[in-house]
PDB file of C-alpha atoms and ligand atoms in Angstrom:
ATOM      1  CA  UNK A   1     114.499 129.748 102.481  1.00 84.00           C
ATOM      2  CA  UNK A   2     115.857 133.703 101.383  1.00 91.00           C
ATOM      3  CA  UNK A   3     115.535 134.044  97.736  1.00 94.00           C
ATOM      4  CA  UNK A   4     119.274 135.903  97.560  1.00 92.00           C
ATOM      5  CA  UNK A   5     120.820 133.282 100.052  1.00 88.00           C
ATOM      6  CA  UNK A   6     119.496 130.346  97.618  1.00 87.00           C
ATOM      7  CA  UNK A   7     121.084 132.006  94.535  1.00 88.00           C
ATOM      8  CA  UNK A   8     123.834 133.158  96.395  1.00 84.00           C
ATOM      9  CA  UNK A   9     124.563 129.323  97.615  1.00 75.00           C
ATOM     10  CA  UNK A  10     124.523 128.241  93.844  1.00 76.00           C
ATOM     11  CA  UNK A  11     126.644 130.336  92.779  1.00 74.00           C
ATOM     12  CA  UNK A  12     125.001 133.670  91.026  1.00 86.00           C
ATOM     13  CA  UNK A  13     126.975 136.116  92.815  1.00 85.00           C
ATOM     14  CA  UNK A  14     126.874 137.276  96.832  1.00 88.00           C
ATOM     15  CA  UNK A  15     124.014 138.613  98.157  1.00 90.00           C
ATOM     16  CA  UNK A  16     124.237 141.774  97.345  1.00 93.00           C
ATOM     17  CA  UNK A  17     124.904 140.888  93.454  1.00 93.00           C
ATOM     18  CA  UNK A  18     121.615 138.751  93.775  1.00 94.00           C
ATOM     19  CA  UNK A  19     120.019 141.878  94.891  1.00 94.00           C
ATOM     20  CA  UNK A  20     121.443 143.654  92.123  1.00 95.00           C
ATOM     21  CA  UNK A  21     119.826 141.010  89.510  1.00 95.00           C
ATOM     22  CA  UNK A  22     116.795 141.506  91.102  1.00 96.00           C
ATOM     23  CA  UNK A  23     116.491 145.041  90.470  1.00 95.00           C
ATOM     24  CA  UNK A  24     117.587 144.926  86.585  1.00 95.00           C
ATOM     25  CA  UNK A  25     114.738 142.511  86.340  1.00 95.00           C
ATOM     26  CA  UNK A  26     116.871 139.626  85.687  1.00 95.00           C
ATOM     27  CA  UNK A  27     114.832 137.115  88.237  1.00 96.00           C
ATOM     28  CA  UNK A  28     111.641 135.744  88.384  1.00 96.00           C
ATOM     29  CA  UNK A  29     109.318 134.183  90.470  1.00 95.00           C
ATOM     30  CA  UNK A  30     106.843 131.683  89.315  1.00 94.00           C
ATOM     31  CA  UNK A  31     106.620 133.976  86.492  1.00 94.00           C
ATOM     32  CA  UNK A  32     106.970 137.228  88.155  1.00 95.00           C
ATOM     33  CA  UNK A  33     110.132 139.657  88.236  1.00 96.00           C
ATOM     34  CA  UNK A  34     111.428 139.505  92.054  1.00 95.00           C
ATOM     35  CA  UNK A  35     111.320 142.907  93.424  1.00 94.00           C
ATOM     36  CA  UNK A  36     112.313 141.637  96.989  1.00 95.00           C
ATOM     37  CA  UNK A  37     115.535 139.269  97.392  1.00 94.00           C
ATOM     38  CA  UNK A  38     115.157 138.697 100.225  1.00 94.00           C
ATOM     39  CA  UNK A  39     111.802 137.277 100.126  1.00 95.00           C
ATOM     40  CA  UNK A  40     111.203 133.295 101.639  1.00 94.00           C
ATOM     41  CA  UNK A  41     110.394 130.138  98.663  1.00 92.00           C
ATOM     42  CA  UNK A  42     110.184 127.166  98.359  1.00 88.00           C
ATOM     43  CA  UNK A  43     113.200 125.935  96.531  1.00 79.00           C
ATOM     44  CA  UNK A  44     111.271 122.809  95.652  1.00 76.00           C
ATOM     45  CA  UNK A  45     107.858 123.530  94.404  1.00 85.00           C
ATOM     46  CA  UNK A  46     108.406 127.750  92.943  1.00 90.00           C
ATOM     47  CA  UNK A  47     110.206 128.306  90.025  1.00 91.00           C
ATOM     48  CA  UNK A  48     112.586 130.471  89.731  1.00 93.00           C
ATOM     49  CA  UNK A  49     114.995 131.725  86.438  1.00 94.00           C
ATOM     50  CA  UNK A  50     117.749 133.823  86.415  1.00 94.00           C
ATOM     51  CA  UNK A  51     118.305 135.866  82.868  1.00 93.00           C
ATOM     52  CA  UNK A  52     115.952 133.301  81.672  1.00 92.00           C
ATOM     53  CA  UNK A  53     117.347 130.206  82.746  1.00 90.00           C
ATOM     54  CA  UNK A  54     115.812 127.829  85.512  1.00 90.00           C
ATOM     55  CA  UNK A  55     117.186 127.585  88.655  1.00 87.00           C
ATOM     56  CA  UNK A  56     117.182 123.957  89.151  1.00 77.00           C
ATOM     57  CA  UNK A  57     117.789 123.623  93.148  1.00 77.00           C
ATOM     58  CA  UNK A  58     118.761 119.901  93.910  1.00 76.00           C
ATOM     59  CA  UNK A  59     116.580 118.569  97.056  1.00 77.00           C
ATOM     60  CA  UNK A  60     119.141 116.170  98.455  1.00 90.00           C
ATOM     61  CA  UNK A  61     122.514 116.354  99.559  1.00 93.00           C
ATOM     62  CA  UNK A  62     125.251 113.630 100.483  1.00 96.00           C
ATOM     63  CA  UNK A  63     127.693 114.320 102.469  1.00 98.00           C
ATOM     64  CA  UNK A  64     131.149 112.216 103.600  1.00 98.00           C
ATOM     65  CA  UNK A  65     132.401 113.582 106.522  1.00 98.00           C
ATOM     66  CA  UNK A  66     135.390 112.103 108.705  1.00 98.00           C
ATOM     67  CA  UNK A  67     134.187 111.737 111.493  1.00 98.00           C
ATOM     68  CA  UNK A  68     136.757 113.283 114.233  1.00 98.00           C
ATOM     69  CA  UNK A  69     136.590 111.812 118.286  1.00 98.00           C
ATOM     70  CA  UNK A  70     134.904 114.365 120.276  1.00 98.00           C
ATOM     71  CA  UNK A  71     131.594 114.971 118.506  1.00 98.00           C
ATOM     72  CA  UNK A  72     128.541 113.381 118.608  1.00 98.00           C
ATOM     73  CA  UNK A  73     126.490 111.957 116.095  1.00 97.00           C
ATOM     74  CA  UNK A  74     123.590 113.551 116.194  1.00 96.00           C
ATOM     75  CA  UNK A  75     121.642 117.058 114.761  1.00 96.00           C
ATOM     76  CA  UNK A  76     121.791 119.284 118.362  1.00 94.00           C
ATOM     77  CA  UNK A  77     122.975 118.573 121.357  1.00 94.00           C
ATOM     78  CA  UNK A  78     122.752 120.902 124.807  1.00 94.00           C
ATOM     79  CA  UNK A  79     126.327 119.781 126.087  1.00 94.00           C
ATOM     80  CA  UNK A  80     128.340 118.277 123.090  1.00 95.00           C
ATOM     81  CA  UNK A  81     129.380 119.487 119.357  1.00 97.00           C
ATOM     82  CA  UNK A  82     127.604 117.742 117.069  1.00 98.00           C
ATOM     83  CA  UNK A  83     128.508 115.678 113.565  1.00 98.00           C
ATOM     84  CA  UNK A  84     126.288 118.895 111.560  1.00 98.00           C
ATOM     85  CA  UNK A  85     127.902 121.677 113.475  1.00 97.00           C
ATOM     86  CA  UNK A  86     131.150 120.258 111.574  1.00 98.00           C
ATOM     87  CA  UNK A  87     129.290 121.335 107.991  1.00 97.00           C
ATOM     88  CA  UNK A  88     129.054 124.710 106.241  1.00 93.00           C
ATOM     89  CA  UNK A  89     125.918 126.530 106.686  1.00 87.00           C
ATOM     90  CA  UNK A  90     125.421 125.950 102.796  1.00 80.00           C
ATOM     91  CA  UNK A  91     125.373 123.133 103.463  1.00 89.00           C
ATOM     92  CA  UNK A  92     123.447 122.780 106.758  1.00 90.00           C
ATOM     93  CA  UNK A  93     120.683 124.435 105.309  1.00 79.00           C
ATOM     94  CA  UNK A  94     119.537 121.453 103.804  1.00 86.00           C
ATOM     95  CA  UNK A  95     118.855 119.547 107.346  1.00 89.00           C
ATOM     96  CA  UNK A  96     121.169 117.248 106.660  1.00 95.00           C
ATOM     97  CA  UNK A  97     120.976 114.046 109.665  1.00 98.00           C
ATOM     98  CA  UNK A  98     124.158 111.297 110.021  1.00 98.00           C
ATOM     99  CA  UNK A  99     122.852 108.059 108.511  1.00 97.00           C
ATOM    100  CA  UNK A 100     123.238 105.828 111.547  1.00 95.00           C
ATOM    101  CA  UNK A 101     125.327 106.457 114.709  1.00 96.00           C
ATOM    102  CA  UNK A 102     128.746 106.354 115.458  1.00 98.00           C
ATOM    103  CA  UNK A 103     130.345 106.685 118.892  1.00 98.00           C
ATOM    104  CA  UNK A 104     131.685 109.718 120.528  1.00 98.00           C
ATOM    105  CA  UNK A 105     134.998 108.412 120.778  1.00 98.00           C
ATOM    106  CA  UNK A 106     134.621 106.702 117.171  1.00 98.00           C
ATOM    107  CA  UNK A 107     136.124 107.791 113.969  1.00 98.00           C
ATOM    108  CA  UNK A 108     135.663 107.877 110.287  1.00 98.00           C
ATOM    109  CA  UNK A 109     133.115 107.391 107.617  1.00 98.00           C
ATOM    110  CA  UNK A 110     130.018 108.651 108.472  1.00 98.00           C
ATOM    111  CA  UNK A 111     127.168 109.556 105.652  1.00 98.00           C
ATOM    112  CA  UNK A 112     125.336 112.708 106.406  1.00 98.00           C
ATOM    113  CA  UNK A 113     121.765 113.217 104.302  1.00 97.00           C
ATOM    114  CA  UNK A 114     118.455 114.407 103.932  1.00 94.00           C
ATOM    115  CA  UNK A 115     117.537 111.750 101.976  1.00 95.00           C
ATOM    116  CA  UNK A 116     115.120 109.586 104.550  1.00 95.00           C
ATOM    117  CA  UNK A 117     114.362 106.935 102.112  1.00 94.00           C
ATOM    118  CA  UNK A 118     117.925 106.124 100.983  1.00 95.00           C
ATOM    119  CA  UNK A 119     119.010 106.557 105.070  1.00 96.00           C
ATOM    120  CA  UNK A 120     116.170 104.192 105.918  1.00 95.00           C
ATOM    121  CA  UNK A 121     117.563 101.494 103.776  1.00 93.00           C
ATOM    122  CA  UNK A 122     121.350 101.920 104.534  1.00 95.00           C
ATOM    123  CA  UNK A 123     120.206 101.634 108.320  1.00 94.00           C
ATOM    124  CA  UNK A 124     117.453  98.551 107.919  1.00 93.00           C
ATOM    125  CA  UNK A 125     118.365  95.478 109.268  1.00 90.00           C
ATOM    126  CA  UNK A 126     116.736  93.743 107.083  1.00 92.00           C
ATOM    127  CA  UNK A 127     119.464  94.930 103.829  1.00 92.00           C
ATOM    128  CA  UNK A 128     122.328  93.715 105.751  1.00 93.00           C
ATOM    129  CA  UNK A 129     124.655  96.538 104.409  1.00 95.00           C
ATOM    130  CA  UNK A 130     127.963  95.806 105.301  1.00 96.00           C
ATOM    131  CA  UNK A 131     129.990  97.698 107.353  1.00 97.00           C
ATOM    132  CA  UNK A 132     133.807  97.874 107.891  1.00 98.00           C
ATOM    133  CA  UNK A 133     136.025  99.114 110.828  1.00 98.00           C
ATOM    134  CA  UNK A 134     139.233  99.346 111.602  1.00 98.00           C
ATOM    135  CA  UNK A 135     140.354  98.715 115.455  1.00 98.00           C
ATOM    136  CA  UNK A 136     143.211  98.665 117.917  1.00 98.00           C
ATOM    137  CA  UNK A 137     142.704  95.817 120.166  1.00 98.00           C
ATOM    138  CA  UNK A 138     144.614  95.520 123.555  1.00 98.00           C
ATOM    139  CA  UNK A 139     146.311  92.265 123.252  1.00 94.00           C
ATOM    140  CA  UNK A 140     146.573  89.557 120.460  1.00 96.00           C
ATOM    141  CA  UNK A 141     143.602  88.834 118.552  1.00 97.00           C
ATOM    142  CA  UNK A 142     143.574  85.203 117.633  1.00 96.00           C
ATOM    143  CA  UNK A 143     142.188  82.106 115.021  1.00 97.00           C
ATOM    144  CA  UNK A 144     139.975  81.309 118.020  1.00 98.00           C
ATOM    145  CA  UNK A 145     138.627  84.946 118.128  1.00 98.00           C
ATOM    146  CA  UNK A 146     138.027  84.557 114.391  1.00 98.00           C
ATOM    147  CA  UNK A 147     136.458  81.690 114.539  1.00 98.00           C
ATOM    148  CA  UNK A 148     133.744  82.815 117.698  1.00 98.00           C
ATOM    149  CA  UNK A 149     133.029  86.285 115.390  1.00 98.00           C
ATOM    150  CA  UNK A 150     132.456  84.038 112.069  1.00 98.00           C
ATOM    151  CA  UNK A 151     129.631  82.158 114.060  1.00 97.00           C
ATOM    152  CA  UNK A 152     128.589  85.252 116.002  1.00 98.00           C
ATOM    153  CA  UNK A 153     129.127  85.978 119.655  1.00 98.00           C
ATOM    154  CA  UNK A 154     126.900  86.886 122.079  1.00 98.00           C
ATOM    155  CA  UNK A 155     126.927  90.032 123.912  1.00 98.00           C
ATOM    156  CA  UNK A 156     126.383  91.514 127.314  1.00 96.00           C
ATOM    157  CA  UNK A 157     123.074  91.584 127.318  1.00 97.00           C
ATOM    158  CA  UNK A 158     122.659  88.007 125.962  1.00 97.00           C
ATOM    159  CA  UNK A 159     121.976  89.451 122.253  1.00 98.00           C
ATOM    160  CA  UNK A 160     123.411  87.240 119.453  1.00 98.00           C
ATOM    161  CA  UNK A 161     125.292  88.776 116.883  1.00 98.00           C
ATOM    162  CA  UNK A 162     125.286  87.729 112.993  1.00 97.00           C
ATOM    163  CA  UNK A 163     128.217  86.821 111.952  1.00 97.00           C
ATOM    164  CA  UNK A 164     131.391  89.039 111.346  1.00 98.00           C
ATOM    165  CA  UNK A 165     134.485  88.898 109.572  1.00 98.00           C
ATOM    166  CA  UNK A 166     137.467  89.892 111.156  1.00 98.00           C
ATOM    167  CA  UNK A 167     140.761  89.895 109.794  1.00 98.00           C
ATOM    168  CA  UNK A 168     144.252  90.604 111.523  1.00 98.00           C
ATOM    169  CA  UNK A 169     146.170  93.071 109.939  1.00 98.00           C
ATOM    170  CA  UNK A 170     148.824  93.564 112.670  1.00 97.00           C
ATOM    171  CA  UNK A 171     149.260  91.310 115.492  1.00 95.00           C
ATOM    172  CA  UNK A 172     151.275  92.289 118.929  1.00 93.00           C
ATOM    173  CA  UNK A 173     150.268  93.829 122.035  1.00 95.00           C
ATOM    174  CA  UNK A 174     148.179  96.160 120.014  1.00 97.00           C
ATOM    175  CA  UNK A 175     146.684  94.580 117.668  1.00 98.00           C
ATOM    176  CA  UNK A 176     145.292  95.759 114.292  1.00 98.00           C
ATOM    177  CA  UNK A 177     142.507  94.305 112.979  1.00 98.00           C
ATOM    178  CA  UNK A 178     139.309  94.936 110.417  1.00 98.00           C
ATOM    179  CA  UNK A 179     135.578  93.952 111.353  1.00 98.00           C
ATOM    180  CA  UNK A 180     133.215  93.369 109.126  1.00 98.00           C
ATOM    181  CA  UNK A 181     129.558  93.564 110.365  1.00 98.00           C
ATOM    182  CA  UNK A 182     125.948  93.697 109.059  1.00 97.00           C
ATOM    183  CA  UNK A 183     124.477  95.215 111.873  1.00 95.00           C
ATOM    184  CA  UNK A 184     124.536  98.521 113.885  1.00 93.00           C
ATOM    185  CA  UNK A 185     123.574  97.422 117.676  1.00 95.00           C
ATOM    186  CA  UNK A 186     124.333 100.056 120.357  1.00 96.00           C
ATOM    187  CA  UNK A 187     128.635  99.375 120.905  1.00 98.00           C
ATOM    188  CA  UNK A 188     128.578  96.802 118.694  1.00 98.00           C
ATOM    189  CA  UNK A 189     132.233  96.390 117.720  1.00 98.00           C
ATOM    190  CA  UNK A 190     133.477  97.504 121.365  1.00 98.00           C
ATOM    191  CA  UNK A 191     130.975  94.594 123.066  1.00 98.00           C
ATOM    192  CA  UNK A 192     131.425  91.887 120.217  1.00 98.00           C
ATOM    193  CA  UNK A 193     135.616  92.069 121.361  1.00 98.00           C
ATOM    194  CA  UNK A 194     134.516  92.458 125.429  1.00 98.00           C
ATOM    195  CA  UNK A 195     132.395  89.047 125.022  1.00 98.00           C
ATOM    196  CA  UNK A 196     135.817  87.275 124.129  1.00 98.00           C
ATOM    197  CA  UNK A 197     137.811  89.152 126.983  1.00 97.00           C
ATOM    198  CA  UNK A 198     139.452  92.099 125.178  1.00 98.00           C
ATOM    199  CA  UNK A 199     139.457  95.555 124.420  1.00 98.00           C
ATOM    200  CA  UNK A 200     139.217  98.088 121.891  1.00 98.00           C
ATOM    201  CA  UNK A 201     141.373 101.061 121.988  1.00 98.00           C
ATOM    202  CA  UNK A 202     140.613 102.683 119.066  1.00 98.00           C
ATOM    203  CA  UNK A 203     137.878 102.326 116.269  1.00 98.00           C
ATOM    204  CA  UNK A 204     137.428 104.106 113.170  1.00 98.00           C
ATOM    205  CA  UNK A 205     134.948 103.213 110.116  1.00 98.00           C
ATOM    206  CA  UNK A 206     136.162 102.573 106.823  1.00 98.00           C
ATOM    207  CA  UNK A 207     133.403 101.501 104.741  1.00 97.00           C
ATOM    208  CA  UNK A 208     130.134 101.321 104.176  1.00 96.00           C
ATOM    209  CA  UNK A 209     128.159  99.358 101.660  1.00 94.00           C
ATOM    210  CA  UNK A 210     129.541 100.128  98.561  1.00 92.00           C
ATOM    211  CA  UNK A 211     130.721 103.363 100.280  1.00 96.00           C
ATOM    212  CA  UNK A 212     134.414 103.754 101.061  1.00 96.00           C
ATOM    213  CA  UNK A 213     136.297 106.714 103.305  1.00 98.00           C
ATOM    214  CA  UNK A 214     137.949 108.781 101.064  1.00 98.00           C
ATOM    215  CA  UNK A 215     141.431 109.025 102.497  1.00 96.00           C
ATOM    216  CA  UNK A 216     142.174 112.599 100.961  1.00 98.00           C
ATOM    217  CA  UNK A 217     139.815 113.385 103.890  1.00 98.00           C
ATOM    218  CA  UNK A 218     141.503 114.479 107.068  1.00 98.00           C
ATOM    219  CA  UNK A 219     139.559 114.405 110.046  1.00 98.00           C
ATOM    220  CA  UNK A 220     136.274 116.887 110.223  1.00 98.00           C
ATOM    221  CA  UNK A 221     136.618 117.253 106.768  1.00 98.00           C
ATOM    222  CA  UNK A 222     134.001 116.410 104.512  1.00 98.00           C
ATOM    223  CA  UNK A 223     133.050 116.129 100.604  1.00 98.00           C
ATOM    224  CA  UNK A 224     129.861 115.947  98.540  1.00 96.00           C
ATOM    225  CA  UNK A 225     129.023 112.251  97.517  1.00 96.00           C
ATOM    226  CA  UNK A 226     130.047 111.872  93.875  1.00 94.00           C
ATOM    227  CA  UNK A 227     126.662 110.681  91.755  1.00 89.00           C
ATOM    228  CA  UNK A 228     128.518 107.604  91.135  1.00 92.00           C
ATOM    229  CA  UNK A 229     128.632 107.245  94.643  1.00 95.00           C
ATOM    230  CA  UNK A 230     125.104 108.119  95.042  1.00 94.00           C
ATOM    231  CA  UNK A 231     123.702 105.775  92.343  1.00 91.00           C
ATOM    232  CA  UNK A 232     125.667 102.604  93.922  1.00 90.00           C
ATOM    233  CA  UNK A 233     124.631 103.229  97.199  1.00 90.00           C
ATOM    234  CA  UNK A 234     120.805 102.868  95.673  1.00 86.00           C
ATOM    235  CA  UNK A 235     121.225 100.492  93.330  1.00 78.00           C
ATOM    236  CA  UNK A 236     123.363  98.270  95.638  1.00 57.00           C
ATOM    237  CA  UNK A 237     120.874  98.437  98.312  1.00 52.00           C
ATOM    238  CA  UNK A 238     117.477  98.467  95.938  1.00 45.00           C
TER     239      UNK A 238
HETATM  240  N1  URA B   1     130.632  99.800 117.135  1.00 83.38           N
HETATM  241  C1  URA B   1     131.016 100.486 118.235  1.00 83.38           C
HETATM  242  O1  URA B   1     131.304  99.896 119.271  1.00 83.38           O
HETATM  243  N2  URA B   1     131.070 101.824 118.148  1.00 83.38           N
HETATM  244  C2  URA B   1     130.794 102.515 117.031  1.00 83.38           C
HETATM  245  O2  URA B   1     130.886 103.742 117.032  1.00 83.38           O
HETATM  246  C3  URA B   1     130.407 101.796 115.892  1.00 83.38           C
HETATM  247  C4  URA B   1     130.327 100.436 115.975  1.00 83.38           C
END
């Protein structure tokens, strides 16, 4: 990464005020005054201070993001906008990479990282992290329907589910309802409601873990994780 665009990103000034620091010989390099700012590091292993003070560059980032329909979760994509084309490029320069996948035409809470350890955990099926959705169903969801998803159903492709907790919120024509699953198969929500004969309309994730969607957030917005936020995801999941 540039030198100037690192120290610009945290904050010492714009480029060009970076370049200025350089040349009073307020920068250095592993020990060295910078003459060039826009020269590459590495922000994790140099070390760099600024009118004596370390630069201390943080290696991960955690992002929320609300996840708007449209976009895919992924890092590129040929055809489709993706989940990281939503972010800043401060932002995007740390590779950041959605923590599981939601669908195109799904909403909400999705964790954005470049953090593969504490991804690999949230996404294991062996930790059994809970995750929450809100749905519109086409038609009335009923005890029975409760009853089949607290046992676990069996899907399409003969796959049975763990169980999942689903409560009603709203009932009529459309009804409202939240899921609760441990598991992340391919459509999961959409084929656990087609194997008892109905139909989601609308889906949107709420929570995740210990991880809630911060509803401040409108949709393709997105905020740093707090490090409260950070430390229960870990130590919930640890
Ligand atoms: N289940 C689905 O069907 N879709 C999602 O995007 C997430 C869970």
């Amino acid at each position: 990464m540039r030198l100037d665009k690192l120290l610009a990103n945290m904050g010492y000034g714009s480029r060009k005020e970076v370049k200025e620091l350089c040349k009073k010989k307020k920068v250095t390099l592993n020990g060295t005054y910078v003459k060039d700012a826009s020269q590459h590091i590495d922000p994790i292993t140099d070390h760099i201070q600024v009118n004596g003070g370390t630069v201390s560059y943080k290696p991960y980032v955690y992002i929320m993001l609300n996840k708007p329909k449209g976009v895919i979760s992924a890092t590129e994509d040929i055809q489709d906008k993706t989940v990281v084309d939503l972010l800043q490029l401060d932002i995007q320069q740390y590779n950041p990479f959605p923590v599981g996948r939601l669908d195109k035409d799904t909403e909400g809470l999705l964790l954005l990282t470049n953090d593969g350890e504490l991804a690999h955990v949230l996404t294991s099926p062996k930790k059994k992290i809970e995750k929450t959705y809100f749905a519109k169903i086409e038609g009335f969801v009923t005890e029975e329907d409760i009853t089949k998803f607290a046992s676990g159903v069996v899907l399409d492709d003969g796959y049975e589910t763990k169980p999942g907790k689903l409560v009603v919120k709203k009932e009529g024509e459309i009804s409202e309802v939240e899921l609760t699953i441990t598991e992340g198969k391919f459509h999961q929500v959409k084929r656990m409601f087609k194997s008892v004969g109905k139909k989601v309309v609308y889906l949107k994730r709420i929570r995740m873990g210990m991880l809630e969607l911060d509803n401040s957030l409108r949709l393709g917005d997105y905020r740093e994780l707090t490090n409260n936020e950070v430390n229960a995801l870990r130590q919930k999941n640890n």
